[in-house]
PDB file of C-alpha atoms and ligand atoms in Angstrom:
ATOM      1  CA  MET F 277      -6.218  19.670  -0.350  1.00  0.00           C
ATOM      2  CA  GLN F 278      -2.810  19.067   1.325  1.00  0.00           C
ATOM      3  CA  ARG F 279      -2.441  15.378   2.242  1.00  0.00           C
ATOM      4  CA  LYS F 280       0.654  14.086   3.928  1.00  0.00           C
ATOM      5  CA  LYS F 281       2.364  11.588   1.717  1.00  0.00           C
ATOM      6  CA  LEU F 282       2.894   7.945   2.814  1.00  0.00           C
ATOM      7  CA  MET F 283       5.992   6.273   1.476  1.00  0.00           C
ATOM      8  CA  ALA F 284       5.569   2.536   1.905  1.00  0.00           C
ATOM      9  CA  ALA F 285       7.982  -0.360   1.300  1.00  0.00           C
ATOM     10  CA  ASN F 286       6.696  -3.740   0.279  1.00  0.00           C
ATOM     11  CA  TRP F 287       9.539  -6.250   0.717  1.00  0.00           C
ATOM     12  CA  LYS F 288       7.499  -9.169  -0.650  1.00  0.00           C
ATOM     13  CA  MET F 289       9.290 -12.514   0.133  1.00  0.00           C
ATOM     14  CA  TYR F 290      12.771 -10.940   0.668  1.00  0.00           C
ATOM     15  CA  LYS F 291      15.101 -10.653   3.674  1.00  0.00           C
ATOM     16  CA  THR F 292      15.809 -12.670   6.803  1.00  0.00           C
ATOM     17  CA  PRO F 293      15.764 -11.089  10.261  1.00  0.00           C
ATOM     18  CA  ASP F 294      19.557 -10.495  10.018  1.00  0.00           C
ATOM     19  CA  GLU F 295      19.117  -8.800   6.672  1.00  0.00           C
ATOM     20  CA  THR F 296      16.285  -6.745   8.138  1.00  0.00           C
ATOM     21  CA  ARG F 297      18.504  -5.503  10.963  1.00  0.00           C
ATOM     22  CA  GLY F 298      21.188  -4.675   8.397  1.00  0.00           C
ATOM     23  CA  PHE F 299      18.716  -2.711   6.273  1.00  0.00           C
ATOM     24  CA  PHE F 300      17.626  -0.501   9.225  1.00  0.00           C
ATOM     25  CA  THR F 301      21.234   0.098  10.359  1.00  0.00           C
ATOM     26  CA  ILE F 302      21.819   1.885   7.072  1.00  0.00           C
ATOM     27  CA  PHE F 303      18.314   3.245   6.493  1.00  0.00           C
ATOM     28  CA  LEU F 304      17.590   4.913   9.895  1.00  0.00           C
ATOM     29  CA  PRO F 305      20.392   7.475   9.817  1.00  0.00           C
ATOM     30  CA  LEU F 306      19.415   8.420   6.215  1.00  0.00           C
ATOM     31  CA  VAL F 307      15.824   9.392   7.159  1.00  0.00           C
ATOM     32  CA  ARG F 308      16.277  10.376  10.819  1.00  0.00           C
ATOM     33  CA  ASP F 309      15.101  13.982  10.308  1.00  0.00           C
ATOM     34  CA  HIS F 310      12.636  13.344   7.575  1.00  0.00           C
ATOM     35  CA  ASP F 311       9.188  14.396   8.809  1.00  0.00           C
ATOM     36  CA  ARG F 312       7.728  15.667   5.569  1.00  0.00           C
ATOM     37  CA  ASP F 313       6.210  12.250   4.754  1.00  0.00           C
ATOM     38  CA  GLU F 314       5.100   9.181   6.703  1.00  0.00           C
ATOM     39  CA  ILE F 315       7.321   6.138   6.219  1.00  0.00           C
ATOM     40  CA  VAL F 316       6.204   2.503   6.628  1.00  0.00           C
ATOM     41  CA  VAL F 317       8.137  -0.671   5.918  1.00  0.00           C
ATOM     42  CA  CYS F 318       6.216  -4.001   5.324  1.00  0.00           C
ATOM     43  CA  PRO F 319       8.562  -6.948   5.648  1.00  0.00           C
ATOM     44  CA  PRO F 320       7.680 -10.646   5.728  1.00  0.00           C
ATOM     45  CA  TYR F 321       5.898 -11.838   8.859  1.00  0.00           C
ATOM     46  CA  VAL F 322       9.087 -13.475  10.266  1.00  0.00           C
ATOM     47  CA  ASP F 323      10.877 -10.164  10.157  1.00  0.00           C
ATOM     48  CA  LEU F 324       8.202  -8.067  11.951  1.00  0.00           C
ATOM     49  CA  ALA F 325       9.717  -8.433  15.376  1.00  0.00           C
ATOM     50  CA  THR F 326      13.181  -7.468  14.195  1.00  0.00           C
ATOM     51  CA  ALA F 327      11.835  -4.594  12.201  1.00  0.00           C
ATOM     52  CA  LEU F 328       9.827  -3.260  15.139  1.00  0.00           C
ATOM     53  CA  GLU F 329      12.772  -3.515  17.440  1.00  0.00           C
ATOM     54  CA  SER F 330      15.007  -1.744  14.871  1.00  0.00           C
ATOM     55  CA  VAL F 331      12.661   1.209  14.361  1.00  0.00           C
ATOM     56  CA  ARG F 332      11.806   1.746  18.055  1.00  0.00           C
ATOM     57  CA  GLY F 333      11.877   5.469  18.857  1.00  0.00           C
ATOM     58  CA  SER F 334      12.120   6.480  15.198  1.00  0.00           C
ATOM     59  CA  ASN F 335       9.678   8.027  12.708  1.00  0.00           C
ATOM     60  CA  ILE F 336       9.171   4.724  10.887  1.00  0.00           C
ATOM     61  CA  ALA F 337       6.134   2.491  11.110  1.00  0.00           C
ATOM     62  CA  VAL F 338       5.970  -1.257  10.402  1.00  0.00           C
ATOM     63  CA  GLY F 339       3.240  -3.012   8.528  1.00  0.00           C
ATOM     64  CA  ALA F 340       2.328  -6.535   7.288  1.00  0.00           C
ATOM     65  CA  GLN F 341       1.876  -7.601   3.665  1.00  0.00           C
ATOM     66  CA  ASN F 342      -1.306  -9.611   4.226  1.00  0.00           C
ATOM     67  CA  VAL F 343      -3.893 -10.517   6.884  1.00  0.00           C
ATOM     68  CA  HIS F 344      -6.819 -12.833   7.443  1.00  0.00           C
ATOM     69  CA  TRP F 345     -10.334 -11.554   8.179  1.00  0.00           C
ATOM     70  CA  GLY F 346     -11.030 -13.800  11.189  1.00  0.00           C
ATOM     71  CA  LYS F 347     -10.104 -13.047  14.806  1.00  0.00           C
ATOM     72  CA  GLU F 348      -8.677 -16.525  15.443  1.00  0.00           C
ATOM     73  CA  GLY F 349      -9.504 -20.076  14.391  1.00  0.00           C
ATOM     74  CA  ALA F 350      -8.421 -23.197  12.575  1.00  0.00           C
ATOM     75  CA  PHE F 351      -6.852 -21.437   9.595  1.00  0.00           C
ATOM     76  CA  THR F 352      -3.370 -22.860   9.184  1.00  0.00           C
ATOM     77  CA  GLY F 353      -0.868 -20.367   8.057  1.00  0.00           C
ATOM     78  CA  GLU F 354      -2.997 -17.274   8.543  1.00  0.00           C
ATOM     79  CA  ILE F 355      -2.490 -14.214  10.824  1.00  0.00           C
ATOM     80  CA  SER F 356      -5.285 -12.063  12.149  1.00  0.00           C
ATOM     81  CA  PRO F 357      -5.517  -8.282  12.505  1.00  0.00           C
ATOM     82  CA  THR F 358      -5.462  -8.553  16.323  1.00  0.00           C
ATOM     83  CA  MET F 359      -2.230 -10.555  16.089  1.00  0.00           C
ATOM     84  CA  LEU F 360      -0.586  -7.857  13.908  1.00  0.00           C
ATOM     85  CA  LEU F 361      -1.691  -5.233  16.356  1.00  0.00           C
ATOM     86  CA  ALA F 362      -0.346  -7.262  19.349  1.00  0.00           C
ATOM     87  CA  VAL F 363       3.143  -7.353  17.915  1.00  0.00           C
ATOM     88  CA  GLY F 364       3.144  -3.609  17.185  1.00  0.00           C
ATOM     89  CA  CYS F 365       2.185  -3.332  13.496  1.00  0.00           C
ATOM     90  CA  THR F 366       0.250  -0.185  12.515  1.00  0.00           C
ATOM     91  CA  HIS F 367      -0.347  -0.890   8.812  1.00  0.00           C
ATOM     92  CA  VAL F 368      -1.295  -3.774   6.579  1.00  0.00           C
ATOM     93  CA  ILE F 369      -1.358  -4.232   2.772  1.00  0.00           C
ATOM     94  CA  ILE F 370      -4.583  -5.832   1.445  1.00  0.00           C
ATOM     95  CA  GLY F 371      -5.193  -7.309  -1.978  1.00  0.00           C
ATOM     96  CA  HIS F 372      -1.786  -6.838  -3.556  1.00  0.00           C
ATOM     97  CA  SER F 373      -1.873  -7.998  -7.167  1.00  0.00           C
ATOM     98  CA  GLU F 374       0.509 -10.865  -6.399  1.00  0.00           C
ATOM     99  CA  ARG F 375      -1.995 -12.089  -3.827  1.00  0.00           C
ATOM    100  CA  ARG F 376      -4.771 -11.823  -6.341  1.00  0.00           C
ATOM    101  CA  GLN F 377      -2.722 -13.440  -9.168  1.00  0.00           C
ATOM    102  CA  TYR F 378      -1.068 -16.326  -7.308  1.00  0.00           C
ATOM    103  CA  PHE F 379      -3.037 -16.903  -4.118  1.00  0.00           C
ATOM    104  CA  GLY F 380      -6.674 -16.692  -5.183  1.00  0.00           C
ATOM    105  CA  GLU F 381      -7.550 -13.381  -3.554  1.00  0.00           C
ATOM    106  CA  THR F 382     -10.647 -11.770  -4.978  1.00  0.00           C
ATOM    107  CA  ASP F 383     -12.533  -8.539  -4.661  1.00  0.00           C
ATOM    108  CA  ASP F 384     -14.708 -10.288  -2.088  1.00  0.00           C
ATOM    109  CA  THR F 385     -11.784 -11.470   0.100  1.00  0.00           C
ATOM    110  CA  VAL F 386     -10.348  -7.956  -0.114  1.00  0.00           C
ATOM    111  CA  ASN F 387     -13.662  -6.655   1.186  1.00  0.00           C
ATOM    112  CA  LEU F 388     -13.713  -9.151   4.086  1.00  0.00           C
ATOM    113  CA  LYS F 389     -10.160  -8.279   5.002  1.00  0.00           C
ATOM    114  CA  LEU F 390     -10.795  -4.582   4.785  1.00  0.00           C
ATOM    115  CA  LYS F 391     -13.868  -4.819   7.013  1.00  0.00           C
ATOM    116  CA  ALA F 392     -11.963  -6.845   9.629  1.00  0.00           C
ATOM    117  CA  VAL F 393      -8.986  -4.457   9.592  1.00  0.00           C
ATOM    118  CA  LEU F 394     -11.244  -1.399   9.940  1.00  0.00           C
ATOM    119  CA  GLU F 395     -12.601  -2.894  13.171  1.00  0.00           C
ATOM    120  CA  THR F 396      -9.075  -2.387  14.580  1.00  0.00           C
ATOM    121  CA  SER F 397      -6.739   0.583  14.705  1.00  0.00           C
ATOM    122  CA  LEU F 398      -4.622  -0.719  11.835  1.00  0.00           C
ATOM    123  CA  THR F 399      -4.251   1.365   8.709  1.00  0.00           C
ATOM    124  CA  PRO F 400      -5.289  -0.715   5.601  1.00  0.00           C
ATOM    125  CA  ILE F 401      -3.447  -0.136   2.300  1.00  0.00           C
ATOM    126  CA  VAL F 402      -5.816  -1.616  -0.291  1.00  0.00           C
ATOM    127  CA  CYS F 403      -4.257  -2.324  -3.653  1.00  0.00           C
ATOM    128  CA  VAL F 404      -6.199  -1.992  -6.922  1.00  0.00           C
ATOM    129  CA  GLY F 405      -4.950  -1.905 -10.525  1.00  0.00           C
ATOM    130  CA  GLU F 406      -5.557  -3.292 -13.962  1.00  0.00           C
ATOM    131  CA  VAL F 407      -3.488  -5.864 -15.886  1.00  0.00           C
ATOM    132  CA  LEU F 408      -1.978  -5.129 -19.245  1.00  0.00           C
ATOM    133  CA  GLU F 409      -4.691  -6.900 -21.262  1.00  0.00           C
ATOM    134  CA  GLU F 410      -7.352  -4.842 -19.450  1.00  0.00           C
ATOM    135  CA  ARG F 411      -5.548  -1.598 -20.187  1.00  0.00           C
ATOM    136  CA  GLU F 412      -5.056  -2.474 -23.823  1.00  0.00           C
ATOM    137  CA  ALA F 413      -8.722  -3.418 -24.109  1.00  0.00           C
ATOM    138  CA  GLY F 414      -9.743  -0.007 -22.742  1.00  0.00           C
ATOM    139  CA  LEU F 415     -11.106  -1.602 -19.579  1.00  0.00           C
ATOM    140  CA  THR F 416      -8.988   0.256 -16.979  1.00  0.00           C
ATOM    141  CA  GLU F 417     -11.858   2.394 -15.765  1.00  0.00           C
ATOM    142  CA  ASP F 418     -14.272  -0.566 -15.452  1.00  0.00           C
ATOM    143  CA  VAL F 419     -11.713  -2.628 -13.573  1.00  0.00           C
ATOM    144  CA  LEU F 420     -10.830   0.195 -11.080  1.00  0.00           C
ATOM    145  CA  ARG F 421     -14.533   0.946 -10.529  1.00  0.00           C
ATOM    146  CA  ARG F 422     -15.350  -2.703  -9.920  1.00  0.00           C
ATOM    147  CA  GLN F 423     -12.374  -3.209  -7.568  1.00  0.00           C
ATOM    148  CA  CYS F 424     -13.258  -0.125  -5.550  1.00  0.00           C
ATOM    149  CA  THR F 425     -17.012  -0.789  -5.334  1.00  0.00           C
ATOM    150  CA  ARG F 426     -16.425  -4.343  -4.173  1.00  0.00           C
ATOM    151  CA  ALA F 427     -13.692  -3.423  -1.771  1.00  0.00           C
ATOM    152  CA  PHE F 428     -15.920  -0.716  -0.211  1.00  0.00           C
ATOM    153  CA  TYR F 429     -19.034  -2.868  -0.039  1.00  0.00           C
ATOM    154  CA  LYS F 430     -21.007  -2.281   3.129  1.00  0.00           C
ATOM    155  CA  ILE F 431     -18.329  -0.078   4.708  1.00  0.00           C
ATOM    156  CA  SER F 432     -19.245   3.271   6.149  1.00  0.00           C
ATOM    157  CA  ALA F 433     -17.266   6.475   5.857  1.00  0.00           C
ATOM    158  CA  LYS F 434     -17.076   6.641   9.574  1.00  0.00           C
ATOM    159  CA  LYS F 435     -15.455   3.158   9.777  1.00  0.00           C
ATOM    160  CA  ALA F 436     -13.179   3.868   6.796  1.00  0.00           C
ATOM    161  CA  THR F 437     -11.380   6.913   8.131  1.00  0.00           C
ATOM    162  CA  LYS F 438      -7.892   5.261   8.065  1.00  0.00           C
ATOM    163  CA  LEU F 439      -8.301   3.755   4.571  1.00  0.00           C
ATOM    164  CA  VAL F 440      -5.407   4.191   2.193  1.00  0.00           C
ATOM    165  CA  ILE F 441      -5.588   3.028  -1.455  1.00  0.00           C
ATOM    166  CA  ALA F 442      -2.631   2.040  -3.622  1.00  0.00           C
ATOM    167  CA  TYR F 443      -3.115   2.234  -7.327  1.00  0.00           C
ATOM    168  CA  GLU F 444      -0.747  -0.346  -8.798  1.00  0.00           C
ATOM    169  CA  PRO F 445      -1.127  -1.019 -12.515  1.00  0.00           C
ATOM    170  CA  VAL F 446      -0.085  -4.645 -12.644  1.00  0.00           C
ATOM    171  CA  TRP F 447       1.907  -4.111 -15.908  1.00  0.00           C
ATOM    172  CA  ALA F 448       4.147  -1.712 -14.025  1.00  0.00           C
ATOM    173  CA  ILE F 449       4.916  -3.935 -11.050  1.00  0.00           C
ATOM    174  CA  GLY F 450       8.465  -5.362 -11.089  1.00  0.00           C
ATOM    175  CA  THR F 451       8.700  -4.735 -14.819  1.00  0.00           C
ATOM    176  CA  GLY F 452      10.653  -1.515 -14.949  1.00  0.00           C
ATOM    177  CA  LYS F 453       7.702   0.066 -16.811  1.00  0.00           C
ATOM    178  CA  THR F 454       6.365   2.989 -14.816  1.00  0.00           C
ATOM    179  CA  ALA F 455       3.013   4.605 -15.408  1.00  0.00           C
ATOM    180  CA  THR F 456       3.622   8.227 -16.544  1.00  0.00           C
ATOM    181  CA  PRO F 457       2.620  10.802 -13.883  1.00  0.00           C
ATOM    182  CA  GLN F 458      -0.344  11.646 -16.163  1.00  0.00           C
ATOM    183  CA  ILE F 459      -1.589   8.047 -16.474  1.00  0.00           C
ATOM    184  CA  ALA F 460      -1.241   7.620 -12.706  1.00  0.00           C
ATOM    185  CA  SER F 461      -3.036  10.884 -11.932  1.00  0.00           C
ATOM    186  CA  GLU F 462      -5.907   9.937 -14.255  1.00  0.00           C
ATOM    187  CA  ALA F 463      -6.342   6.646 -12.456  1.00  0.00           C
ATOM    188  CA  HIS F 464      -6.115   8.323  -9.020  1.00  0.00           C
ATOM    189  CA  ARG F 465      -8.836  10.770  -9.980  1.00  0.00           C
ATOM    190  CA  LEU F 466     -11.130   7.918 -10.989  1.00  0.00           C
ATOM    191  CA  ILE F 467     -10.451   6.098  -7.721  1.00  0.00           C
ATOM    192  CA  ARG F 468     -11.156   9.261  -5.758  1.00  0.00           C
ATOM    193  CA  SER F 469     -14.404   9.770  -7.549  1.00  0.00           C
ATOM    194  CA  GLU F 470     -15.398   6.184  -6.696  1.00  0.00           C
ATOM    195  CA  ALA F 471     -14.546   6.912  -3.057  1.00  0.00           C
ATOM    196  CA  ALA F 472     -16.641  10.092  -3.224  1.00  0.00           C
ATOM    197  CA  LYS F 473     -19.633   8.122  -4.501  1.00  0.00           C
ATOM    198  CA  THR F 474     -19.413   5.608  -1.583  1.00  0.00           C
ATOM    199  CA  PHE F 475     -18.054   7.762   1.246  1.00  0.00           C
ATOM    200  CA  GLY F 476     -18.836  11.357   0.255  1.00  0.00           C
ATOM    201  CA  GLN F 477     -16.689  14.219  -1.243  1.00  0.00           C
ATOM    202  CA  GLU F 478     -15.165  15.333   2.024  1.00  0.00           C
ATOM    203  CA  PHE F 479     -13.823  11.801   2.705  1.00  0.00           C
ATOM    204  CA  ALA F 480     -12.541  11.474  -0.873  1.00  0.00           C
ATOM    205  CA  ASP F 481     -10.685  14.801  -0.574  1.00  0.00           C
ATOM    206  CA  ARG F 482      -8.838  13.440   2.486  1.00  0.00           C
ATOM    207  CA  LEU F 483      -8.270   9.952   1.087  1.00  0.00           C
ATOM    208  CA  ARG F 484      -4.626   9.116   0.422  1.00  0.00           C
ATOM    209  CA  ILE F 485      -4.009   7.208  -2.810  1.00  0.00           C
ATOM    210  CA  LEU F 486      -0.487   5.887  -3.317  1.00  0.00           C
ATOM    211  CA  TYR F 487       1.106   4.964  -6.660  1.00  0.00           C
ATOM    212  CA  GLY F 488       2.977   1.665  -7.008  1.00  0.00           C
ATOM    213  CA  GLY F 489       4.755   0.165  -9.979  1.00  0.00           C
ATOM    214  CA  SER F 490       8.494   0.361 -10.572  1.00  0.00           C
ATOM    215  CA  VAL F 491       9.022   3.496  -8.465  1.00  0.00           C
ATOM    216  CA  LYS F 492      12.738   4.253  -8.442  1.00  0.00           C
ATOM    217  CA  PRO F 493      14.919   7.091  -7.122  1.00  0.00           C
ATOM    218  CA  GLU F 494      15.059   8.345 -10.767  1.00  0.00           C
ATOM    219  CA  ASN F 495      11.348   8.660 -11.273  1.00  0.00           C
ATOM    220  CA  ALA F 496      10.084   9.390  -7.780  1.00  0.00           C
ATOM    221  CA  LYS F 497      10.194  13.166  -8.004  1.00  0.00           C
ATOM    222  CA  ALA F 498       8.197  13.356 -11.223  1.00  0.00           C
ATOM    223  CA  LEU F 499       5.559  11.011  -9.785  1.00  0.00           C
ATOM    224  CA  MET F 500       5.368  12.519  -6.340  1.00  0.00           C
ATOM    225  CA  SER F 501       5.123  16.059  -7.795  1.00  0.00           C
ATOM    226  CA  GLU F 502       1.628  15.255  -9.049  1.00  0.00           C
ATOM    227  CA  ASP F 503      -1.052  16.571  -6.638  1.00  0.00           C
ATOM    228  CA  GLU F 504      -3.083  13.410  -7.048  1.00  0.00           C
ATOM    229  CA  LEU F 505      -0.274  11.086  -5.847  1.00  0.00           C
ATOM    230  CA  ASP F 506      -0.239  10.917  -2.066  1.00  0.00           C
ATOM    231  CA  GLY F 507       2.780   8.676  -1.735  1.00  0.00           C
ATOM    232  CA  ALA F 508       4.244   5.488  -3.119  1.00  0.00           C
ATOM    233  CA  LEU F 509       4.146   1.727  -2.562  1.00  0.00           C
ATOM    234  CA  VAL F 510       7.603   0.573  -3.506  1.00  0.00           C
ATOM    235  CA  GLY F 511       8.612  -3.061  -4.117  1.00  0.00           C
ATOM    236  CA  GLY F 512      12.016  -3.834  -5.641  1.00  0.00           C
ATOM    237  CA  ALA F 513      13.622  -0.459  -4.994  1.00  0.00           C
ATOM    238  CA  SER F 514      12.701  -0.548  -1.260  1.00  0.00           C
ATOM    239  CA  LEU F 515      14.971  -3.532  -0.629  1.00  0.00           C
ATOM    240  CA  ASP F 516      18.086  -1.369  -0.787  1.00  0.00           C
ATOM    241  CA  PRO F 517      18.205   1.142   2.097  1.00  0.00           C
ATOM    242  CA  LYS F 518      19.907   3.874   0.071  1.00  0.00           C
ATOM    243  CA  SER F 519      17.525   3.561  -2.771  1.00  0.00           C
ATOM    244  CA  PHE F 520      14.434   3.573  -0.572  1.00  0.00           C
ATOM    245  CA  ALA F 521      15.788   6.563   1.363  1.00  0.00           C
ATOM    246  CA  ALA F 522      16.342   8.390  -1.897  1.00  0.00           C
ATOM    247  CA  ILE F 523      12.773   7.673  -2.927  1.00  0.00           C
ATOM    248  CA  VAL F 524      11.409   8.827   0.515  1.00  0.00           C
ATOM    249  CA  LYS F 525      13.416  12.051   0.131  1.00  0.00           C
ATOM    250  CA  TYR F 526      12.634  12.438  -3.636  1.00  0.00           C
TER     251      TYR F 526
HETATM  252  C1  PEP D 791       4.835  -3.651  -5.296  1.00  0.00           C
HETATM  253  O1  PEP D 791       5.243  -4.772  -4.969  1.00  0.00           O
HETATM  254  O2  PEP D 791       3.848  -3.166  -4.681  1.00  0.00           O
HETATM  255  C2  PEP D 791       5.504  -2.909  -6.277  1.00  0.00           C
HETATM  256  C3  PEP D 791       5.035  -1.804  -6.701  1.00  0.00           C
HETATM  257  O3  PEP D 791       6.713  -3.482  -6.851  1.00  0.00           O
HETATM  258  P1  PEP D 791       7.807  -2.668  -7.729  1.00  0.00           P
HETATM  259  O4  PEP D 791       8.123  -1.414  -7.105  1.00  0.00           O
HETATM  260  O5  PEP D 791       8.979  -3.681  -7.716  1.00  0.00           O
HETATM  261  O6  PEP D 791       7.249  -2.562  -9.100  1.00  0.00           O
END
């Protein structure tokens, strides 16, 4: 099945509003006529307004890197799905491995966040992936199955239409080690089969599964040529406008 690829940038904790403006000044002209794939940039919260202003009228969407599951409340430092929508975001990353590793996110909070986001028109990008010890111990399939089952808990196919998954093997994030196209495809097939179990085959055939982990201009073509890979979630290499444009146009 032909699925339109989604090329997403995760800027992590990088760039000020001025640097955000500077990025788009260079990036926009490079991808102006590019309509083969969808493009989304996820900057830090404080840059959202500048990013949204910079991309106005273009083919580029803006997303957040995290979200809380509540609508509002006494949750210091948190941002709700409704708030993201109100400023103009269309996408949000959920359960990135750095959130799981350093900020106590679990499969259960990922599920709460996903459920809350699916009540809105935001597109959730849910990250899953094994750490190196799990891969070396032959546990990759178990980990991916568990992360998917728990993320999808009590969510219907009808609600989940906008769901996007990002397979990000943690050993490949920011390390310069990329999964081979074959390793990535294998994991994507497993994730797709988990989605089929929960949501049905038709849903799974339409589901976009992105690959993330040291995607660079040099390896983007080989990865994106795999039928199973429906786009990329790019960290480090998305900070430079020329490099992210080269990945988008692989
Ligand atoms: C990421 O942060 O989602 C990521 C994949 O990072 P990098 O591309 O730097 O490995």
